[in-house]
Amino acid sequence: MSIREIQEEIRRLKKENDICILAHCYQAPEILEVADFTGDSYALAVNAAKVQHKTVLMCGVRFMAETCKILSPDKTVLLSNPDAGCPMAEMMDKVTIEAVKEMYPDYAVVAYINTTSELKTVCDVCVTSSSALKICRQLTSDKILFIPDCNLGDWIAKQIPEKEFKLLSGGCPTHARMGSEDVEKAKAAHPNALLLVHPECKPEVAAYADYIGSTTGIMDYAKKSDAKEFIIGTENSIVTHLQMACPDKRFYPLSKSCICANMKATTLIDVLHCCQGTGGEVIELDEDIMNGARRCIDKMIELG
């Protein structure tokens, strides 16, 4: 079958089987084209909760599918590829953070959404890369334990100097592959290009940025900007998407190594098999974990 034929079959099956397909921005173009919603992880989960479909198919990684299940407990939630995890989300667990909380009992625990559902149960509030700054500013506590991404936490802490931040050693291994030497090389090759980076990047990279923001923030900035050249400091699929969305502009990857193997694990055939009922994994969560994680996410909705 050709890509187009597979896509047509997926569209037929998702309608026949009442399936809503969600695709994170880091997915391949052929997957985004068959999705009902595309975007960042939290936006996808919110959209999933609003639709009437009985089944939701997440083309992304495990913590994203878990978030969908928490916000849509009565729906069947499928993870398109069971092997698609998130190394950052798996870096810290509930037991570890409970021990850290005992060491810093007067700190509010802020969890990046890139965490497991179980870990969220012992955190005070959840944040996304686009809402983290706003939410941390609104917290009544002036002491914040930010987990697990120390780069995102460092970026936020620098903008709220009146608050005290405690950061642990954790982060996105994909974004961590990029360093100042990559910036120097890219700037030398494209001196007129603006540098747009994700806050998960190292501080040494963020220091050179013309814009720092979430995945969708980077895409929106590039689309609206009058500039014609951009160096993109996030997962390289965004370079491809922007090239297709803005063919009159030029987009360059900050590093050819900025590729997330977990996001690339999902294929169009995986999506087809899920729609056929022969693939994917049904996400099941313990009721206590669902309720505990939902409290953390509801606080994010309230503040963000």
PDB file of N, CA, C and O in Angstrom, residues 13 42 185 219 232 268:
ATOM      1  N   LEU A  13     -11.462   3.824   8.743  1.00  0.00           N
ATOM      2  CA  LEU A  13     -11.593   3.020   9.950  1.00  0.00           C
ATOM      3  C   LEU A  13     -11.860   3.869  11.194  1.00  0.00           C
ATOM      4  O   LEU A  13     -12.631   3.454  12.068  1.00  0.00           O
ATOM      5  N   TYR A  42      -0.430  18.523  26.523  1.00  0.00           N
ATOM      6  CA  TYR A  42      -1.589  18.903  27.332  1.00  0.00           C
ATOM      7  C   TYR A  42      -2.760  19.334  26.465  1.00  0.00           C
ATOM      8  O   TYR A  42      -3.910  18.961  26.726  1.00  0.00           O
ATOM      9  N   LYS A 185      28.318  26.934  15.636  1.00  0.00           N
ATOM     10  CA  LYS A 185      28.395  26.359  14.296  1.00  0.00           C
ATOM     11  C   LYS A 185      27.208  26.785  13.439  1.00  0.00           C
ATOM     12  O   LYS A 185      27.363  27.173  12.269  1.00  0.00           O
ATOM     13  N   MET A 219       6.692  27.397  16.859  1.00  0.00           N
ATOM     14  CA  MET A 219       6.064  27.347  15.540  1.00  0.00           C
ATOM     15  C   MET A 219       5.268  28.615  15.255  1.00  0.00           C
ATOM     16  O   MET A 219       5.342  29.182  14.158  1.00  0.00           O
ATOM     17  N   ILE A 232      16.306  26.222  14.530  1.00  0.00           N
ATOM     18  CA  ILE A 232      15.315  25.647  15.444  1.00  0.00           C
ATOM     19  C   ILE A 232      15.989  24.742  16.468  1.00  0.00           C
ATOM     20  O   ILE A 232      16.565  23.705  16.132  1.00  0.00           O
ATOM     21  N   LEU A 268       3.072   5.070  10.654  1.00  0.00           N
ATOM     22  CA  LEU A 268       1.718   5.121  10.086  1.00  0.00           C
ATOM     23  C   LEU A 268       1.055   3.748  10.151  1.00  0.00           C
ATOM     24  O   LEU A 268      -0.165   3.654  10.364  1.00  0.00           O
TER      25      LEU A 268
END
